[in-house]
DNA sequence: AGTAATGATTGAGG
DNA sequence: CCTCAATCATTACT
């Protein structure tokens, strides 16, 4: 008698209460969450663990060799930060999953308990579980979204070279300045000259271009400030020229090689014209 | 901390 | 494309 009454009551309830709540049961594969998933997978955040060892190796290699090829140190830095993000993501995800299953169990037990005194069908419990899962998955989506943001920020920081600026070494600036001041009348190196300078300085051609661009504009802007430097390099090249000509033949007095374009430097010790 | 130097980026313009 | 000019972001120096 009791089971029959139970099922009847359940049926009635099904037809009244639940139908009012509307039919929003369909659960399409949300394109938004798909996108987030794909991105996280692509960045290696949600994929299989593979960071630790190789990142450490890269860091060790970078630490051991103090050579100018420090793109590896940036790379390992990037990977370390990515690993950190991944770790946070996974621990949070685990936390959410645990909380979800805990809560689900709790609710299921409660409903089962109450199904002895109230008309609660297994179907209804199932539905309740689905609702809970939806709620929790929306929280997970937030987690995924914020993780994505963190990765994007990390990426932009990594890609923006301004944030990883290193000054060129002494010798490189020496070479560049030498060229600049010995071509003051026309400080526009040709493509080949740029390539040679790049090779000599251990930097890229575009870095050479950047350097000359900056140098020209900054020299022009405040010639006085560069007097000392200009004189220094003028003397240096003059001395070099003297040495070279001394080796060849002693009869040449070296002339200062620059005049025109920008005002030539003059030898005033205190830097005023 | 505050400031100067400095390499890189952006946008205008030829 | 390249250059200039302004600007950004970091590094070096005080």
Short mmCIF file of C-alpha atoms (C1' of nucleotides) in Angstrom, two decimals:
data_model
loop_
_atom_site.label_atom_id
_atom_site.label_comp_id
_atom_site.label_asym_id
_atom_site.label_seq_id
_atom_site.Cartn_x
_atom_site.Cartn_y
_atom_site.Cartn_z
CA UNK A 1 0.00 0.00 0.00
CA UNK A 2 2.70 2.44 0.98
CA UNK A 3 4.89 2.06 -2.13
CA UNK A 4 1.89 2.56 -4.37
CA UNK A 5 0.87 5.73 -2.59
CA UNK A 6 4.45 6.95 -2.79
CA UNK A 7 4.65 6.54 -6.51
CA UNK A 8 1.31 8.16 -7.07
CA UNK A 9 2.29 11.14 -5.03
CA UNK A 10 5.53 11.37 -6.90
CA UNK A 11 3.71 11.35 -10.18
CA UNK A 12 1.40 14.11 -9.07
CA UNK A 13 4.29 16.17 -7.88
CA UNK A 14 6.11 15.59 -11.12
CA UNK A 15 3.18 16.93 -13.06
CA UNK A 16 2.69 20.01 -10.93
CA UNK A 17 5.76 21.38 -9.25
CA UNK A 18 8.50 20.40 -11.62
CA UNK A 19 6.71 21.32 -14.77
CA UNK A 20 6.22 24.82 -13.45
CA UNK A 21 9.92 25.24 -13.09
CA UNK A 22 10.27 25.12 -16.84
CA UNK A 23 12.29 22.82 -18.99
CA UNK A 24 15.87 24.08 -18.94
CA UNK A 25 17.37 20.68 -18.79
CA UNK A 26 19.12 20.68 -22.12
CA UNK A 27 22.85 20.97 -21.62
CA UNK A 28 24.56 21.84 -24.89
CA UNK A 29 28.35 21.85 -25.03
CA UNK A 30 28.78 25.49 -24.14
CA UNK A 31 31.00 27.08 -26.82
CA UNK A 32 32.41 29.48 -24.28
CA UNK A 33 33.69 26.76 -22.01
CA UNK A 34 34.91 24.81 -25.01
CA UNK A 35 37.03 27.75 -26.06
CA UNK A 36 38.48 28.12 -22.59
CA UNK A 37 39.22 24.42 -22.45
CA UNK A 38 40.95 24.48 -25.79
CA UNK A 39 43.07 27.42 -24.84
CA UNK A 40 44.11 25.95 -21.53
CA UNK A 41 44.98 22.73 -23.26
CA UNK A 42 46.96 24.56 -25.91
CA UNK A 43 48.95 26.46 -23.27
CA UNK A 44 49.69 23.20 -21.49
CA UNK A 45 47.89 24.29 -18.35
CA UNK A 46 45.29 21.58 -18.27
CA UNK A 47 47.31 19.03 -20.22
CA UNK A 48 49.60 16.33 -18.81
CA UNK A 49 52.37 17.30 -16.44
CA UNK A 50 55.63 17.88 -18.25
CA UNK A 51 57.11 21.10 -16.93
CA UNK A 52 59.29 20.41 -13.89
CA UNK A 53 62.34 18.55 -15.08
CA UNK A 54 62.98 20.30 -18.36
CA UNK A 55 62.37 23.74 -16.89
CA UNK A 56 64.85 23.02 -14.12
CA UNK A 57 67.33 21.77 -16.68
CA UNK A 58 66.94 24.92 -18.75
CA UNK A 59 67.42 27.05 -15.64
CA UNK A 60 70.52 25.10 -14.72
CA UNK A 61 71.92 25.45 -18.22
CA UNK A 62 71.25 29.16 -18.19
CA UNK A 63 72.90 29.51 -14.79
CA UNK A 64 75.95 27.48 -15.80
CA UNK A 65 76.69 29.28 -19.06
CA UNK A 66 76.87 33.03 -18.55
CA UNK A 67 76.92 33.44 -22.29
CA UNK A 68 74.99 36.19 -24.11
CA UNK A 69 72.39 33.63 -25.25
CA UNK A 70 70.03 34.29 -22.38
CA UNK A 71 66.85 33.61 -24.28
CA UNK A 72 66.80 30.33 -22.38
CA UNK A 73 66.66 32.10 -19.05
CA UNK A 74 63.63 34.05 -20.15
CA UNK A 75 62.09 30.89 -21.45
CA UNK A 76 62.58 29.06 -18.21
CA UNK A 77 61.21 32.05 -16.36
CA UNK A 78 58.14 31.91 -18.51
CA UNK A 79 57.77 28.20 -17.97
CA UNK A 80 58.20 28.55 -14.24
CA UNK A 81 55.41 31.09 -14.10
CA UNK A 82 53.25 28.95 -16.33
CA UNK A 83 53.87 25.97 -14.07
CA UNK A 84 52.84 28.08 -11.12
CA UNK A 85 49.61 29.01 -12.84
CA UNK A 86 49.04 25.40 -13.72
CA UNK A 87 49.58 24.30 -10.18
CA UNK A 88 47.14 26.83 -8.80
CA UNK A 89 44.65 25.88 -11.44
CA UNK A 90 44.85 22.21 -10.64
CA UNK A 91 44.65 22.61 -6.90
CA UNK A 92 41.66 24.90 -7.26
CA UNK A 93 40.02 22.53 -9.68
CA UNK A 94 40.53 19.66 -7.33
CA UNK A 95 39.12 21.66 -4.47
CA UNK A 96 36.03 22.47 -6.47
CA UNK A 97 35.56 18.89 -7.56
CA UNK A 98 35.88 17.65 -4.04
CA UNK A 99 33.47 20.24 -2.73
CA UNK A 100 31.06 19.39 -5.50
CA UNK A 101 31.03 15.68 -4.83
CA UNK A 102 30.83 16.29 -1.11
CA UNK A 103 27.90 18.58 -1.50
CA UNK A 104 26.22 16.25 -3.97
CA UNK A 105 26.55 13.34 -1.61
CA UNK A 106 25.20 15.39 1.19
CA UNK A 107 22.17 16.49 -0.76
CA UNK A 108 21.55 13.00 -2.07
CA UNK A 109 21.65 11.53 1.39
CA UNK A 110 19.35 14.23 2.64
CA UNK A 111 16.86 13.67 -0.14
CA UNK A 112 16.98 9.92 0.25
CA UNK A 113 16.44 10.36 3.93
CA UNK A 114 13.46 12.57 3.32
CA UNK A 115 12.07 10.32 0.63
CA UNK A 116 10.85 8.16 3.44
CA UNK A 117 8.48 10.85 4.61
CA UNK A 118 8.06 12.93 1.44
CA UNK A 119 7.31 12.01 -2.15
CA UNK A 120 10.76 12.40 -3.68
CA UNK A 121 11.41 10.18 -6.66
CA UNK A 122 14.87 9.00 -7.71
CA UNK A 123 14.35 10.95 -10.86
CA UNK A 124 13.98 14.11 -8.87
CA UNK A 125 17.15 13.40 -6.98
CA UNK A 126 18.92 12.92 -10.26
CA UNK A 127 17.66 16.24 -11.43
CA UNK A 128 18.82 17.89 -8.26
CA UNK A 129 22.28 16.42 -8.77
CA UNK A 130 22.33 17.79 -12.30
CA UNK A 131 21.42 21.23 -11.02
CA UNK A 132 24.21 21.11 -8.48
CA UNK A 133 26.68 20.04 -11.11
CA UNK A 134 25.66 22.90 -13.33
CA UNK A 135 26.18 25.38 -10.55
CA UNK A 136 29.59 24.01 -9.78
CA UNK A 137 30.63 23.88 -13.39
CA UNK A 138 29.80 27.55 -13.72
CA UNK A 139 32.18 28.18 -10.86
CA UNK A 140 34.75 26.08 -12.64
CA UNK A 141 34.27 28.15 -15.72
CA UNK A 142 35.12 31.23 -13.73
CA UNK A 143 38.26 29.51 -12.57
CA UNK A 144 39.12 28.61 -16.13
CA UNK A 145 38.45 32.13 -17.28
CA UNK A 146 40.67 33.70 -14.68
CA UNK A 147 43.37 31.18 -15.43
CA UNK A 148 43.11 32.07 -19.09
CA UNK A 149 43.48 35.71 -18.22
CA UNK A 150 46.54 34.99 -16.15
CA UNK A 151 48.10 33.08 -19.03
CA UNK A 152 47.30 35.88 -21.45
CA UNK A 153 48.89 38.43 -19.17
CA UNK A 154 51.92 36.24 -18.74
CA UNK A 155 52.15 35.81 -22.50
CA UNK A 156 51.91 39.51 -23.19
CA UNK A 157 54.54 40.21 -20.60
CA UNK A 158 56.78 37.59 -22.10
CA UNK A 159 56.27 38.79 -25.65
CA UNK A 160 56.72 42.47 -24.85
CA UNK A 161 60.48 42.82 -25.03
CA UNK A 162 60.33 46.17 -23.29
CA UNK A 163 59.74 44.33 -20.07
CA UNK A 164 62.88 42.27 -20.46
CA UNK A 165 65.27 44.96 -21.55
CA UNK A 166 68.95 44.25 -21.07
CA UNK A 167 71.56 46.87 -21.69
CA UNK A 168 74.03 45.92 -24.35
CA UNK A 169 77.43 45.03 -23.05
CA UNK A 170 80.23 47.55 -22.88
CA UNK A 171 81.99 46.33 -25.97
CA UNK A 172 78.84 46.43 -28.08
CA UNK A 173 78.06 50.05 -27.20
CA UNK A 174 81.69 50.81 -27.82
CA UNK A 175 81.48 49.45 -31.35
CA UNK A 176 78.20 51.22 -32.03
CA UNK A 177 79.40 54.53 -30.69
CA UNK A 178 82.59 54.22 -32.66
CA UNK A 179 80.63 53.83 -35.85
CA UNK A 180 78.20 56.58 -34.93
CA UNK A 181 80.80 59.22 -34.13
CA UNK A 182 83.03 58.33 -37.02
CA UNK A 183 80.04 58.73 -39.34
CA UNK A 184 78.54 61.75 -37.62
CA UNK A 185 78.04 63.51 -40.94
CA UNK A 186 75.81 60.69 -42.10
CA UNK A 187 75.06 58.28 -39.27
CA UNK A 188 72.87 56.02 -41.36
CA UNK A 189 74.53 52.64 -41.73
CA UNK A 190 73.62 50.67 -44.82
CA UNK A 191 72.04 47.27 -44.56
CA UNK A 192 75.40 45.57 -44.87
CA UNK A 193 76.97 47.88 -42.31
CA UNK A 194 74.13 47.12 -39.96
CA UNK A 195 74.63 43.43 -40.43
CA UNK A 196 78.31 43.72 -39.72
CA UNK A 197 77.70 45.82 -36.63
CA UNK A 198 75.08 43.35 -35.49
CA UNK A 199 77.51 40.50 -35.85
CA UNK A 200 80.25 42.38 -34.05
CA UNK A 201 77.96 43.32 -31.18
CA UNK A 202 76.12 40.05 -30.86
CA UNK A 203 72.73 41.70 -31.41
CA UNK A 204 70.18 41.66 -34.19
CA UNK A 205 70.04 44.00 -37.15
CA UNK A 206 66.83 45.57 -35.91
CA UNK A 207 68.50 46.19 -32.58
CA UNK A 208 71.21 48.03 -34.46
CA UNK A 209 68.54 50.04 -36.24
CA UNK A 210 66.84 50.79 -32.95
CA UNK A 211 70.10 51.86 -31.45
CA UNK A 212 70.91 54.23 -34.28
CA UNK A 213 67.41 55.60 -34.28
CA UNK A 214 67.59 56.32 -30.59
CA UNK A 215 71.13 57.63 -30.83
CA UNK A 216 70.42 60.03 -33.68
CA UNK A 217 67.37 61.53 -32.05
CA UNK A 218 68.98 61.79 -28.65
CA UNK A 219 72.18 63.23 -30.00
CA UNK A 220 70.32 65.82 -31.99
CA UNK A 221 68.11 66.69 -29.07
CA UNK A 222 70.93 67.55 -26.77
CA UNK A 223 74.28 67.78 -28.49
CA UNK A 224 75.87 69.40 -25.48
CA UNK A 225 75.24 66.37 -23.36
CA UNK A 226 77.08 64.18 -25.85
CA UNK A 227 80.10 66.44 -26.31
CA UNK A 228 82.29 64.50 -23.99
CA UNK A 229 81.34 61.21 -25.52
CA UNK A 230 81.80 62.58 -29.03
CA UNK A 231 85.26 63.87 -28.22
CA UNK A 232 86.18 60.64 -26.57
CA UNK A 233 85.30 58.58 -29.61
CA UNK A 234 86.78 61.13 -32.00
CA UNK A 235 90.06 60.84 -30.15
CA UNK A 236 89.78 57.09 -30.07
CA UNK A 237 89.23 56.76 -33.80
CA UNK A 238 91.93 59.32 -34.43
CA UNK A 239 94.35 57.30 -32.35
CA UNK A 240 93.34 54.14 -34.15
CA UNK A 241 93.83 55.84 -37.47
CA UNK A 242 97.19 57.08 -36.31
CA UNK A 243 98.22 53.60 -35.28
CA UNK A 244 97.12 52.16 -38.58
CA UNK A 245 98.84 54.82 -40.62
CA UNK A 246 101.91 54.58 -38.45
CA UNK A 247 102.13 50.94 -39.36
CA UNK A 248 101.74 51.73 -43.04
CA UNK A 249 103.71 54.95 -43.38
CA UNK A 250 104.80 57.56 -40.86
CA UNK A 251 104.18 60.62 -42.98
CA UNK A 252 100.45 61.06 -42.41
CA UNK A 253 98.88 63.33 -39.84
CA UNK A 254 95.43 61.92 -39.04
CA UNK A 255 92.58 64.32 -39.64
CA UNK A 256 89.40 64.14 -37.63
CA UNK A 257 87.10 62.25 -39.95
CA UNK A 258 83.80 63.90 -39.25
CA UNK A 259 82.15 67.12 -40.33
CA UNK A 260 78.73 67.93 -41.74
CA UNK A 261 75.29 66.52 -40.96
CA UNK A 262 75.27 67.05 -37.26
CA UNK A 263 77.55 69.72 -35.82
CA UNK A 264 81.00 68.33 -35.31
CA UNK A 265 82.23 67.96 -31.77
CA UNK A 266 84.90 70.27 -30.52
CA UNK A 267 87.41 69.71 -27.83
CA UNK A 268 86.13 71.69 -24.89
CA UNK A 269 86.93 69.95 -21.63
CA UNK A 270 83.88 71.17 -19.76
CA UNK A 271 81.48 70.37 -22.56
CA UNK A 272 80.31 73.91 -23.41
CA UNK A 273 80.59 75.37 -26.86
"C1'" DA B 1 63.14 56.70 -3.15
"C1'" DG B 2 64.02 59.53 -7.08
"C1'" DT B 3 66.09 60.28 -11.37
"C1'" DA B 4 68.84 59.53 -15.49
"C1'" DA B 5 69.97 56.14 -19.17
"C1'" DT B 6 68.54 53.11 -22.33
"C1'" DG B 7 66.40 49.58 -25.40
"C1'" DA B 8 61.88 48.77 -27.51
"C1'" DT B 9 57.35 50.10 -29.28
"C1'" DT B 10 54.01 52.99 -31.55
"C1'" DG B 11 52.30 56.13 -34.93
"C1'" DA B 12 52.94 59.77 -38.32
"C1'" DG B 13 54.88 60.75 -42.71
"C1'" DG B 14 57.69 60.40 -46.90
"C1'" DC C 1 60.00 49.49 -45.97
"C1'" DC C 2 62.74 53.46 -43.15
"C1'" DT C 3 63.22 57.46 -40.09
"C1'" DC C 4 61.66 60.60 -36.57
"C1'" DA C 5 59.45 61.73 -32.39
"C1'" DA C 6 57.11 60.62 -28.40
"C1'" DT C 7 56.46 57.33 -25.07
"C1'" DC C 8 56.83 53.08 -22.37
"C1'" DA C 9 59.12 50.00 -19.19
"C1'" DT C 10 63.19 48.51 -17.25
"C1'" DT C 11 67.78 49.12 -15.55
"C1'" DA C 12 71.64 51.78 -13.47
"C1'" DC C 13 72.99 55.19 -10.52
"C1'" DT C 14 72.67 58.67 -6.73
#
